[in-house]
Coordinates of C-alpha atoms in Angstrom, one line a residue:
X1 CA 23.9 -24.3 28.8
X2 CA 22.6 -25.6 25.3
X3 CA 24.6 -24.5 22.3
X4 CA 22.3 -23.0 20.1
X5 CA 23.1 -23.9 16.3
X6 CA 21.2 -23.7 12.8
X7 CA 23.0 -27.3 12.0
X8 CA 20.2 -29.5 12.1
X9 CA 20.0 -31.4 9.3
X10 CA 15.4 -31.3 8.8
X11 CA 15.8 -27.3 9.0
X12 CA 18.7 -26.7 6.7
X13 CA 16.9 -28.8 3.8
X14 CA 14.0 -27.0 4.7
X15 CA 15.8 -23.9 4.4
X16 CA 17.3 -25.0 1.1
X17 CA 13.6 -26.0 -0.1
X18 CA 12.2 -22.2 0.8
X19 CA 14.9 -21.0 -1.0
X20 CA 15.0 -22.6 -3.9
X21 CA 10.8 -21.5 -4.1
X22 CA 12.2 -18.0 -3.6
X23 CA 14.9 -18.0 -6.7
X24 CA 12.0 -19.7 -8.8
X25 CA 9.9 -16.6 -7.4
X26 CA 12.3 -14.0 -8.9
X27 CA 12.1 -15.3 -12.4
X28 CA 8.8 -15.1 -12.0
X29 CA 8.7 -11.4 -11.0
X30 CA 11.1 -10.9 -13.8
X31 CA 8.9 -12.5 -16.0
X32 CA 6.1 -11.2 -14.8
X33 CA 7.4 -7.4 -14.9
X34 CA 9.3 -7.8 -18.6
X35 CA 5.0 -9.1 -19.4
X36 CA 3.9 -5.4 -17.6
X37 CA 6.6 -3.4 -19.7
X38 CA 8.2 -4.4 -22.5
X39 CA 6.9 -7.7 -23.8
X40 CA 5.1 -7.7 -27.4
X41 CA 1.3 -8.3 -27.3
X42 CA 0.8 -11.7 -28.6
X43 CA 3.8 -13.0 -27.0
X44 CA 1.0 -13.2 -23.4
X45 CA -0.6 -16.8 -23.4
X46 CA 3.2 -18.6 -24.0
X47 CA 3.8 -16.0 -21.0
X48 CA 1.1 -17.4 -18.7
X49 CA 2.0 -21.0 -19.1
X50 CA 5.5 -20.5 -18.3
X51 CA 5.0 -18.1 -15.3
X52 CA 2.1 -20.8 -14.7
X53 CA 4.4 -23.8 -14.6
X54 CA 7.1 -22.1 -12.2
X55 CA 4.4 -21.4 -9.7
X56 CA 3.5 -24.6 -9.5
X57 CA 7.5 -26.0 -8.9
X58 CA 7.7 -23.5 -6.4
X59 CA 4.8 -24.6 -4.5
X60 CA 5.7 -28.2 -4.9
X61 CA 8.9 -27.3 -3.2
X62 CA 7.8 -26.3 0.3
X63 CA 3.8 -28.1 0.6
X64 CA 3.3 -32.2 0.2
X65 CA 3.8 -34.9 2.9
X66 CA 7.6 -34.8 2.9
X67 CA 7.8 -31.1 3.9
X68 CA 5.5 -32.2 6.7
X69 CA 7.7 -35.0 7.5
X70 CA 11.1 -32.2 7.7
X71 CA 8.5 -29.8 9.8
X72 CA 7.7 -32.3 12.4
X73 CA 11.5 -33.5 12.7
X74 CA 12.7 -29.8 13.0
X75 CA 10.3 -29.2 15.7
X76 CA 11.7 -31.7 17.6
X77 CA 15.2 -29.9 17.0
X78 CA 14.3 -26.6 17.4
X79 CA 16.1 -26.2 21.3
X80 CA 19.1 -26.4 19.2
X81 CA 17.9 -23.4 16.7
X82 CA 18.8 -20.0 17.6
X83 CA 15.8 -17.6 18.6
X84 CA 15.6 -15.7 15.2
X85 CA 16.1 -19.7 13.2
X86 CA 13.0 -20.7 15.8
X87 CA 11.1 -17.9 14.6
X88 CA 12.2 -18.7 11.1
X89 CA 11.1 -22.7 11.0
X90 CA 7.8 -21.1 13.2
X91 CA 6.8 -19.3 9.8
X92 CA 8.2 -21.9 7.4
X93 CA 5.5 -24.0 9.2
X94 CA 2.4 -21.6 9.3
X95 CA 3.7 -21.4 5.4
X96 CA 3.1 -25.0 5.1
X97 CA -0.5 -25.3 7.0
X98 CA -2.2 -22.4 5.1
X99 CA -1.4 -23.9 2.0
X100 CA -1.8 -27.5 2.5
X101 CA -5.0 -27.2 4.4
X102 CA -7.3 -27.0 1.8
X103 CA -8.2 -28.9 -1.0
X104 CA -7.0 -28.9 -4.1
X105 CA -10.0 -28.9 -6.4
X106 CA -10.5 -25.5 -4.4
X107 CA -7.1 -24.2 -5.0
X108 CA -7.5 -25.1 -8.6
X109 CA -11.6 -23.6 -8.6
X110 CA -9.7 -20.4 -7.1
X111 CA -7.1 -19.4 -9.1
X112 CA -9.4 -19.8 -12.4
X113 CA -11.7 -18.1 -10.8
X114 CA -9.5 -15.1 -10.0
X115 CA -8.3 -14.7 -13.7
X116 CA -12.3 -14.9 -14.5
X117 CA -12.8 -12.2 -12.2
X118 CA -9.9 -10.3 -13.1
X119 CA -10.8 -10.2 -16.8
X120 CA -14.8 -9.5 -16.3
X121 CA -14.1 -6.6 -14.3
X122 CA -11.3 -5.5 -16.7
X123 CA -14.1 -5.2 -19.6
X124 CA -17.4 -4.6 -18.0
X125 CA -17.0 -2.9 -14.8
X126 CA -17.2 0.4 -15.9
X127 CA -20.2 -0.3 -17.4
X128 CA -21.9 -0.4 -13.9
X129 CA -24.0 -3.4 -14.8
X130 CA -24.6 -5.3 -11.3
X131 CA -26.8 -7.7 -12.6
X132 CA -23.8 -8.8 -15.2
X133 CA -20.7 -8.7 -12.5
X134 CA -22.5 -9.5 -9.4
X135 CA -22.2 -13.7 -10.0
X136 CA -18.6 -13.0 -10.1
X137 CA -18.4 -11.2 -6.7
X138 CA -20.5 -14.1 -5.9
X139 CA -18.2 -16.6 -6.8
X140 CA -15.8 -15.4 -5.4
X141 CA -16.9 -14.6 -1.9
X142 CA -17.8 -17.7 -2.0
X143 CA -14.8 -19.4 -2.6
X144 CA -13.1 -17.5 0.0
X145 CA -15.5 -18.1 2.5
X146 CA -14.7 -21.5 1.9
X147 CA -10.9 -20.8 1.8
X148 CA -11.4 -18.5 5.1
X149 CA -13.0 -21.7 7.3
X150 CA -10.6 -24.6 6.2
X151 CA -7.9 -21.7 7.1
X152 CA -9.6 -20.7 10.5
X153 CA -10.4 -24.2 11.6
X154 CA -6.3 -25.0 10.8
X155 CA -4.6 -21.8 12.2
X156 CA -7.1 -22.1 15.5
X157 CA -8.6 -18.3 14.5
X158 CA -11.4 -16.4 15.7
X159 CA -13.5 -15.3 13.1
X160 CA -13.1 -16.9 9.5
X161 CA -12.0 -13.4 8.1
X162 CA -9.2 -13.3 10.6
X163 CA -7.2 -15.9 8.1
X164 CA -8.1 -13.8 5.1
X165 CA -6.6 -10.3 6.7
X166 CA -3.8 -12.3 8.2
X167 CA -2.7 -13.0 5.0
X168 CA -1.9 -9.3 3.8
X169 CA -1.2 -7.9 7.3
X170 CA -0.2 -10.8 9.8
X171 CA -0.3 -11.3 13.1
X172 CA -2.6 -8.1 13.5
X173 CA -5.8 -7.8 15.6
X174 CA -8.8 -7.6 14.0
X175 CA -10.0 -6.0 17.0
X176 CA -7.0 -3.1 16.8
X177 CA -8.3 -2.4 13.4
X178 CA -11.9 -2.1 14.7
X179 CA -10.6 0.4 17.2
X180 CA -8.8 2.5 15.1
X181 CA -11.0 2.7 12.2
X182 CA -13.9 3.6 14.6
X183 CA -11.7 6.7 15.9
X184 CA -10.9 7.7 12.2
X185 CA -14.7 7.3 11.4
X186 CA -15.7 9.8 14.7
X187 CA -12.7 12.5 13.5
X188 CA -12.1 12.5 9.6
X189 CA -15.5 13.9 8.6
X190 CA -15.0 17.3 10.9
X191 CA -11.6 17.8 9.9
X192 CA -12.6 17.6 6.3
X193 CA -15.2 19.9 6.4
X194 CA -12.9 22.4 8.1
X195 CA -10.3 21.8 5.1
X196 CA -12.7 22.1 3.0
X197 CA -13.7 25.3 3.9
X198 CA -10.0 26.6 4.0
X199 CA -9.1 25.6 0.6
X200 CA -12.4 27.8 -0.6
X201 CA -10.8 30.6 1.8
X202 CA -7.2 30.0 0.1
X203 CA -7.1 28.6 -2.8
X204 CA -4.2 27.0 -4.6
X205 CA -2.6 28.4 -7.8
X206 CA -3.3 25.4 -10.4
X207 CA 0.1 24.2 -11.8
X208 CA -1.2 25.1 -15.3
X209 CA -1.9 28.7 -14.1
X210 CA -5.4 30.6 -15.6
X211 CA -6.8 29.4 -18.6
X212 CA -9.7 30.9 -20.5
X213 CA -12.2 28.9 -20.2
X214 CA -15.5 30.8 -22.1
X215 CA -17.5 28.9 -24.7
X216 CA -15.1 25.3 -24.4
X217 CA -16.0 22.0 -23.4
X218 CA -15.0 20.1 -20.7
X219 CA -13.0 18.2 -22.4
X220 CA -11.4 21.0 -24.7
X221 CA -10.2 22.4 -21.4
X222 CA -8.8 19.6 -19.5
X223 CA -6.8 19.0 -23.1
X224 CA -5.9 22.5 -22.8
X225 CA -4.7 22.2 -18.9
X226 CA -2.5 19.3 -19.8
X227 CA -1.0 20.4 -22.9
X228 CA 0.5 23.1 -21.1
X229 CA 1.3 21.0 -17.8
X230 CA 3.6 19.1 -20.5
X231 CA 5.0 22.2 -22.1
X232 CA 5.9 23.4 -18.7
X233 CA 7.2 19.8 -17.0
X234 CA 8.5 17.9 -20.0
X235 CA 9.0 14.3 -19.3
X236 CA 13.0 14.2 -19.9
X237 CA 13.0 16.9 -17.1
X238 CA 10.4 15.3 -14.8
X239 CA 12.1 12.0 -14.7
X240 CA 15.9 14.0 -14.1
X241 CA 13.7 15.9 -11.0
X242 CA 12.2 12.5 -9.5
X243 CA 15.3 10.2 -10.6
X244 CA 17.8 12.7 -7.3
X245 CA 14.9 12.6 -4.9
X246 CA 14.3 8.9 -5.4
X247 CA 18.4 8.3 -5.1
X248 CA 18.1 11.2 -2.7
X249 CA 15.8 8.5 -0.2
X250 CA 18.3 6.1 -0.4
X251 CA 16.7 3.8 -3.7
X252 CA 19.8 2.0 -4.7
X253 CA 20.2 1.5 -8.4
X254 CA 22.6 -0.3 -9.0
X255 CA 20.5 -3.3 -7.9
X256 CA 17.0 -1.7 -9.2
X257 CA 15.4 0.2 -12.1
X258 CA 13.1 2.8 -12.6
X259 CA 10.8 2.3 -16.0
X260 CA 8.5 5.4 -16.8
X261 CA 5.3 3.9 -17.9
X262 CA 1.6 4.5 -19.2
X263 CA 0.2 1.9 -16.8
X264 CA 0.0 1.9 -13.4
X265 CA 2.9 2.3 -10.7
X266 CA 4.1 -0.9 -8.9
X267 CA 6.9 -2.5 -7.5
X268 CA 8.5 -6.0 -8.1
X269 CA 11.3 -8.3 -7.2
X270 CA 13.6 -8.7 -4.1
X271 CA 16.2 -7.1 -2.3
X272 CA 18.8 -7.8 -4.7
X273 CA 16.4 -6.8 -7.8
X274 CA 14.2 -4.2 -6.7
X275 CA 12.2 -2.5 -9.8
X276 CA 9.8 0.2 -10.0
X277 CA 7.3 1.2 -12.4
X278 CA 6.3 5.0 -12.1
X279 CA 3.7 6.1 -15.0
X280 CA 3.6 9.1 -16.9
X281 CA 1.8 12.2 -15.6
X282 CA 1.5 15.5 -16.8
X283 CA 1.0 16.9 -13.7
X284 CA 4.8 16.5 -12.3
X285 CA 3.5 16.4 -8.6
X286 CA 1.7 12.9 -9.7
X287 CA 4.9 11.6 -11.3
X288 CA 6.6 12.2 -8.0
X289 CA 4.4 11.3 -5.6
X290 CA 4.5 7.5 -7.7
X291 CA 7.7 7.6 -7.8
X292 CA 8.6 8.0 -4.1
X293 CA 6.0 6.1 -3.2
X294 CA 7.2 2.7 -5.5
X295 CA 10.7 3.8 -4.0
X296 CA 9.8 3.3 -0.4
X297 CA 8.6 -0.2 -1.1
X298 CA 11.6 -0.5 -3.1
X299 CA 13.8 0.5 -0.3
X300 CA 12.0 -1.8 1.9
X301 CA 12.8 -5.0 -0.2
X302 CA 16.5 -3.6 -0.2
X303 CA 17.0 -3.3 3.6
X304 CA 15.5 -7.0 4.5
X305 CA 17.7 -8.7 6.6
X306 CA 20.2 -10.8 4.7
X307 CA 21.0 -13.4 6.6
X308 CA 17.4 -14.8 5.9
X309 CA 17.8 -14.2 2.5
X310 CA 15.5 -16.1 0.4
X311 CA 13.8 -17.7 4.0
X312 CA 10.5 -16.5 5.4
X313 CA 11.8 -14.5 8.1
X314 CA 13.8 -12.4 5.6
X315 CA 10.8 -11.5 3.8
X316 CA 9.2 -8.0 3.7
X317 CA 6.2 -8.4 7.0
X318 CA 2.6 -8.4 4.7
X319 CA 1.1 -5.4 3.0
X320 CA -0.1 -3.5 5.8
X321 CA 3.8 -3.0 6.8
X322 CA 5.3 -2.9 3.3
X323 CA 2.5 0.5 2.6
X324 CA 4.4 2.2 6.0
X325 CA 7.5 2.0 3.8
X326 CA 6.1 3.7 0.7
X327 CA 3.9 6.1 2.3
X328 CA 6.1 7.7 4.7
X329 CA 8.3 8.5 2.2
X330 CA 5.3 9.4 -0.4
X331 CA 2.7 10.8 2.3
X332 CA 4.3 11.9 5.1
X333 CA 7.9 13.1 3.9
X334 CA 7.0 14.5 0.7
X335 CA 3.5 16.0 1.6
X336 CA 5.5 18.7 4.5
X337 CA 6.4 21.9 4.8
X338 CA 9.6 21.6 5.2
X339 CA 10.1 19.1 1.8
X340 CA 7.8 21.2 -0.3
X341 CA 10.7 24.4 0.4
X342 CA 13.3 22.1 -0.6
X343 CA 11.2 20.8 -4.2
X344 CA 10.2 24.6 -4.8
X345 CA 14.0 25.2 -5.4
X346 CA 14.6 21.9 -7.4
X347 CA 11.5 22.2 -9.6
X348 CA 12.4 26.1 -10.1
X349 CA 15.8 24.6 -11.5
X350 CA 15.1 21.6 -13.1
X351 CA 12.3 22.9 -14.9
X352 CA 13.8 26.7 -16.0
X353 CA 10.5 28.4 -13.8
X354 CA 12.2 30.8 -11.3
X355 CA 9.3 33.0 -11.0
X356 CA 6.2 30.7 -11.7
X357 CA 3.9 31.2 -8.6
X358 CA 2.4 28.0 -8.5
X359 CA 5.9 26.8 -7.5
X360 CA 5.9 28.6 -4.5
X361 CA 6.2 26.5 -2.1
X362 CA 3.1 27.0 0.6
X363 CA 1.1 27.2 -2.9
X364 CA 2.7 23.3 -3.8
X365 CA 1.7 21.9 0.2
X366 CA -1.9 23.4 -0.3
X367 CA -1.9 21.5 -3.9
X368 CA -0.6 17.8 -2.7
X369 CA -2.8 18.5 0.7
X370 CA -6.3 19.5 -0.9
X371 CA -8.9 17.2 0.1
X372 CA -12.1 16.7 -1.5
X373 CA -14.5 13.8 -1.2
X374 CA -14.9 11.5 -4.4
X375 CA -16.2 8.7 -5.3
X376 CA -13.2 6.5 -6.5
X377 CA -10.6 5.3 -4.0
X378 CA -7.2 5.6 -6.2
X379 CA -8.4 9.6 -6.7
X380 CA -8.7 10.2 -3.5
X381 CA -6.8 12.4 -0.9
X382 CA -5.0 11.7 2.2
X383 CA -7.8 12.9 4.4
X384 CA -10.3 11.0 2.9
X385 CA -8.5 7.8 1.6
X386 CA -9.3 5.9 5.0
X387 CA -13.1 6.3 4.8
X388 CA -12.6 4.3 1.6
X389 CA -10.8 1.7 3.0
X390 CA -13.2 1.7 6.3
X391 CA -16.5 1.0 3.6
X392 CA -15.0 -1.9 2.2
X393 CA -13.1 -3.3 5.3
X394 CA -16.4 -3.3 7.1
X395 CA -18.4 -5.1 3.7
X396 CA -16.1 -7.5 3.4
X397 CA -15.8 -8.6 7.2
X398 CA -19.0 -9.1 7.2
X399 CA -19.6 -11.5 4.4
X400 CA -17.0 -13.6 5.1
X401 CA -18.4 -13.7 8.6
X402 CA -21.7 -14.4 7.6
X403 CA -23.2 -11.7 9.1
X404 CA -24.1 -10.1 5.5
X405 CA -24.5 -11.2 1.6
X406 CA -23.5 -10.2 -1.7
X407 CA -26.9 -9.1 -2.7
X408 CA -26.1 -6.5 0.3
X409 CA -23.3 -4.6 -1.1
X410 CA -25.3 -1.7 -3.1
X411 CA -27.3 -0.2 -0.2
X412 CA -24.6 -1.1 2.4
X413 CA -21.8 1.2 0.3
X414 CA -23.9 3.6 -0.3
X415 CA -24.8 4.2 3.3
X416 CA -21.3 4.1 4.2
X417 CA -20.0 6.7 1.5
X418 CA -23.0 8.9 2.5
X419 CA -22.0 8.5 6.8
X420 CA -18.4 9.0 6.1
X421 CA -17.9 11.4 3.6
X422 CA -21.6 13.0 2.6
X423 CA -21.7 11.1 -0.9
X424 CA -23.8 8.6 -2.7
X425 CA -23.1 7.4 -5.9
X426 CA -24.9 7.5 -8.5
X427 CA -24.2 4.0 -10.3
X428 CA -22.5 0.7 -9.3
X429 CA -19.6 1.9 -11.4
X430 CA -18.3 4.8 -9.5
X431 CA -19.3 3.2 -6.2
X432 CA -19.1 -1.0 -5.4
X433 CA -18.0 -2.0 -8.9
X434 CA -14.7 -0.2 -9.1
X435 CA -12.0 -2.2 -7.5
X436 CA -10.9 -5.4 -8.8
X437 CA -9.6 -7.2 -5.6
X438 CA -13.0 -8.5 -4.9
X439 CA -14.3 -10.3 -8.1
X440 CA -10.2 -11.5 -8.1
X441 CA -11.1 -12.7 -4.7
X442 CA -7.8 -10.6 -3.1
X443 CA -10.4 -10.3 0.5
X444 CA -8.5 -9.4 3.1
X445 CA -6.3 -7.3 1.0
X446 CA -7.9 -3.5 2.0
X447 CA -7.4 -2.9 5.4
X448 CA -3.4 -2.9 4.7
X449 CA -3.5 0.2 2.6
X450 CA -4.9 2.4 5.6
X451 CA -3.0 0.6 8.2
X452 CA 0.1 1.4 6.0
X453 CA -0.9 5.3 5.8
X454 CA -2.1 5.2 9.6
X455 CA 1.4 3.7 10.2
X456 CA 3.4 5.5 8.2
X457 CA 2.8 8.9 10.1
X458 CA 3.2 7.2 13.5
X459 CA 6.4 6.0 12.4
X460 CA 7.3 8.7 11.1
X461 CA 6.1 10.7 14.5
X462 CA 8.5 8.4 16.2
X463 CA 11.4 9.3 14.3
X464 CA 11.4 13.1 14.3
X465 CA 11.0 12.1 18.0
X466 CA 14.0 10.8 18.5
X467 CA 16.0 12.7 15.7
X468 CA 14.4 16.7 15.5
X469 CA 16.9 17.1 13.0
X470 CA 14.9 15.0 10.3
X471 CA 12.7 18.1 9.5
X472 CA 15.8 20.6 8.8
X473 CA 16.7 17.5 6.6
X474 CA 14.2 17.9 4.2
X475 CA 14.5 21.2 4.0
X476 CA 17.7 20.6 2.4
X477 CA 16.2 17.1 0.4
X478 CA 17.9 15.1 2.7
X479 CA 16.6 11.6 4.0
X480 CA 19.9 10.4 5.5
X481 CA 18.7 10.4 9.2
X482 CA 15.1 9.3 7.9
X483 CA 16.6 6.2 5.7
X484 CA 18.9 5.2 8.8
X485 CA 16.1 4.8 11.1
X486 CA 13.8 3.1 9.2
X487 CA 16.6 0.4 8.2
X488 CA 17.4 -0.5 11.7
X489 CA 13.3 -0.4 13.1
X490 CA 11.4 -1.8 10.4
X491 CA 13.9 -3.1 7.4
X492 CA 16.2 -4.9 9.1
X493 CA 13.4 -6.6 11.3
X494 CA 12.3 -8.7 7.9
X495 CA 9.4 -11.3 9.6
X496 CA 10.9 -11.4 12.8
X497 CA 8.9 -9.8 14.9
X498 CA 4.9 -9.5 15.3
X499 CA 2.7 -6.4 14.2
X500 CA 2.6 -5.5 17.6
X501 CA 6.3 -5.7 18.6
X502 CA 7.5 -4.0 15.2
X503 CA 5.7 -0.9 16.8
X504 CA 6.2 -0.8 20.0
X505 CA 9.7 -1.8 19.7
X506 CA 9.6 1.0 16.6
X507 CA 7.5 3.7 18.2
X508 CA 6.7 3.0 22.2
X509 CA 3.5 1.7 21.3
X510 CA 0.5 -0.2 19.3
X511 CA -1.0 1.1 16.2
X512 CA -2.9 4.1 16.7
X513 CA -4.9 6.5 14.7
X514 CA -3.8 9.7 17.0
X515 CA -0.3 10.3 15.0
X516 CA -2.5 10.5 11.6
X517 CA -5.1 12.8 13.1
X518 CA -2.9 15.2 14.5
X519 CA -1.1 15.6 11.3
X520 CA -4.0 15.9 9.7
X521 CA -5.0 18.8 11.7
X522 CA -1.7 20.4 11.5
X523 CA -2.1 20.0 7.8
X524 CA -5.4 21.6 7.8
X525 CA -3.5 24.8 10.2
X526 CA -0.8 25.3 7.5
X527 CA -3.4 25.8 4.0
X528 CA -4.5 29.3 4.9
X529 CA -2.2 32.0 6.4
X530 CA -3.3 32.1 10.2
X531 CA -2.5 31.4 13.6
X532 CA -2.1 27.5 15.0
X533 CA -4.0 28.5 17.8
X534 CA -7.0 30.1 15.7
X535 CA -6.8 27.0 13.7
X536 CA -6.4 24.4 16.4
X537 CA -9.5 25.8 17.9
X538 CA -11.6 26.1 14.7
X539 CA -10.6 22.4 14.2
X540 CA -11.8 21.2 17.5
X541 CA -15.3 22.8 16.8
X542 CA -15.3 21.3 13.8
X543 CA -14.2 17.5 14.5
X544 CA -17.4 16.2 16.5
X545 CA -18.2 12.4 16.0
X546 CA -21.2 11.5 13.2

């Protein structure tokens, strides 16, 4: 029998290589975070060159000839790896041939290209000029499509866009995601029309209560609503409410930080630095649902497995995976029944309201559940998030296929917003001009945020499977039994494992869209007082393909 052993002297340099590019990584992140939070304003351009010029060590590190040259001698070594060190050299190698297969005056023409993009669409996208942003798509579509082929001709893949996706959700099947976005597309629109038309039976109580509203402007009365949103939920309170649950979920500070911003909520760093961003909202119910949400991926980073610390089989498994981990906790968790009875007690305490109505908690599920279709994706609700995600997925496939252009993107949009959710814009900038990824050539990126929600509730549906208890938990704000089984499934399994075994082995079986639909529906049961089985059937009508 052949002793397996990680002693091989081309692997352990490589591993010392990758992780070396990983501790440059983390001052990057720190740098890069400390330039989102705290750092002065004309401190940025020193900033850029210094993050710039760690990048490119890091790179240097693990790409070039004598990587190569380690690679091919470690393959000839590898019956001596274990099965987990295989797997680990296996994506050290795939590493090395996506970024050494292209050129470098492309690599170069792409990353100044991206901050182009990135800054053109910071100052004139909401301007809704096409004719002024579109050579910028163009540009970059281009450049990926040129990225995509040198990728799909090296990685032996299908279709050129299957390199692009693989990069934010690897190892899926483009043809999976084809099925289960075609399922959401047949179901979502009836079971938002039936939601619709509860929430106009039912309403919610607004968080701001009754206003008067005669003889005042739109926006004297939105100034109105959220003057006394932050009378009612000051921010020293909010952050005292969201700073248990997020400790609650098992967010371990004393290797992360929480820093309450303006801008936008994100996540940075590693498992042994895990920092979140969570903005500040009025509304307290959008300060939460941040901050559990930046938690879950924070979590995530904090359960990888540590004996491939710093290696690529240690690291968190692409986007797609790493939004399961925010969104169950954000989504799923926080968006039930049996969590909104446990927040109506904390909220009544931590914010001195023991007899506000709108606190109530069937009135706070029918507030974090209402759906209504809208024109900009980071607005939007759970029940129609995915048919934002399905528009672009399906644009973007297509160019970098060839089977569509740039100059298509107006009319092709529109169509889709007006199939899947009833709506057309009414100028490039609340429609095809709003994202960023594109012009900053992040293609491939979209999918992962709806295969994270779609995920998220099947996991989730697997759990309370296996452990009923889960639901009584969060009654009582408890994510013990939640936390536990997500470390052992998903954590814990770092890069180890393919998209397809993570869920199987995690849930019996593939990806699906049925987990998300059915909640969905029992969501739409629960907003107005009546029985399941007058809902379920009203529901069924209702939910006929387009």
């Amino acid at each position: 029998m052949t002793q397996t052993t990680t002693q091989t002297p081309a692997y352990n340099e490589l591993k010392q290589r990758f992780e070396e590019m990983n501790l440059l990584g983390a001052a990057h992140s720190v740098l890069l975070r400390d330039a989102q939070t705290v750092m002065a304003p004309g401190s940025g351009d020193q900033r850029s060159r210094v993050i710039g010029l760690i990048s490119k060590i890091g790179h240097s590190k693990v790409t070039g000839d004598a990587v190569k040259t380690l690679l091919d001698q470690a393959e000839e070594e590898r019956k001596y790896l274990s099965p987990d060190d295989q797997k680990n050299l296996s994506l050290m190698h795939a590493y090395w041939i996506t970024e050494s297969c292209m050129p470098e005056a492309l690599v170069e023409e792409i990353n100044s290209a991206r901050m182009q993009g990135r800054q053109k669409h910071n100052t004139d996208s909401k301007k809704g000029d096409w004719a002024n942003m579109k050579p910028f798509y163009q540009r970059a579509f281009d450049l990926q499509t040129q990225a995509a082929h040198y990728k799909q001709a090296a990685l032996g893949m299908d279709t050129p866009y299957e390199p692009l996706l693989s990069y934010y959700s690897p190892t899926i099947d483009p043809t999976l995601i084809d099925h289960v976005f075609d399922e959401l597309s047949k179901s979502l629109p009836g079971i938002i029309e039936t939601a619709t038309q509860y929430q106009e039976e039912s309403p919610a109580i607004a968080l701001y209560g009754d206003i008067d509203t005669e003889d005042k402007t739109e926006e004297q009365i939105k100034a109105e609503q959220t003057n006394i949103l932050w009378r009612k939920f000051p921010m020293e309170k909010q952050i005292e409410l969201c700073t248990h649950i997020v400790e609650s979920m098992g967010y371990d500070l004393n290797k992360g930080r929480i820093d309450w911003v303006e801008g936008h909520p994100n996540t940075s760093g590693n498992g042994q630095d895990a920092r979140i961003s969570v903005w500040r909202q009025a509304d307290f119910l959008q300060t939460l649902m941040a901050a559990m949400h930046e938690a879950g991926h924070a979590i995530y980073l904090q359960g990888l497995p540590e004996e491939f610390d710093n290696q690529p089989a240690g690291e968190f498994f692409g986007m797609s995976v790493h939004e399961t981990q925010s969104m169950i906790f954000e989504k799923v968790a926080m968006k039930s029944m049996a969590f909104c009875e446990y927040l109506e007690t904390l909220a009544r305490e931590v914010f001195g309201l023991p007899d506000d109505p709108a606190l109530d908690a069937h009135n706070l599920f029918k507030l974090m559940n209402k759906t209504t279709p809208s024109f900009i994706r980071v607005h939007a609700d759970d029940m129609t998030y995915p048919a934002h995600i399905i528009v672009r997925y399906n644009i973007e496939r297509d160019i970098i296929n060839g089977k569509a252009s740039v100059d298509d993107i107006p009319q092709m949009w529109n169509d889709a917003m007006q199939d899947l959710l009833g709506i057309t814009p009414s100028n490039p900038a609340e429609g095809h001009m709003q994202d960023v990824h594109w012009p900053y050539g992040s293609i491939g990126y979209f999918p992962s945020y709806a295969l994270g929600q779609i995920g998220a509730f099947q996991l989730f549906e697997a759990a309370q499977n296996q452990h009923p208890e889960i639901q009584d938990e969060l009654r009582e704000g408890n994510f013990d039994t939640l936390f536990n089984w997500l470390r052992k499934n998903i954590h814990s399994r770092g890069s180890l494992l393919s998209y397809d075994e993570l869920f199987t082995q995690a849930t019996g079986r593939p990806l699906e869209a049925k987990p998300f639909l059915t909640a969905m529906q029992n969501r739409v049961a629960q907003i107005r007082p009546a029985t399941p089985e007058q809902n379920a059937a009203h529901i069924t009508r209702k939910s006929t393909p387009l």
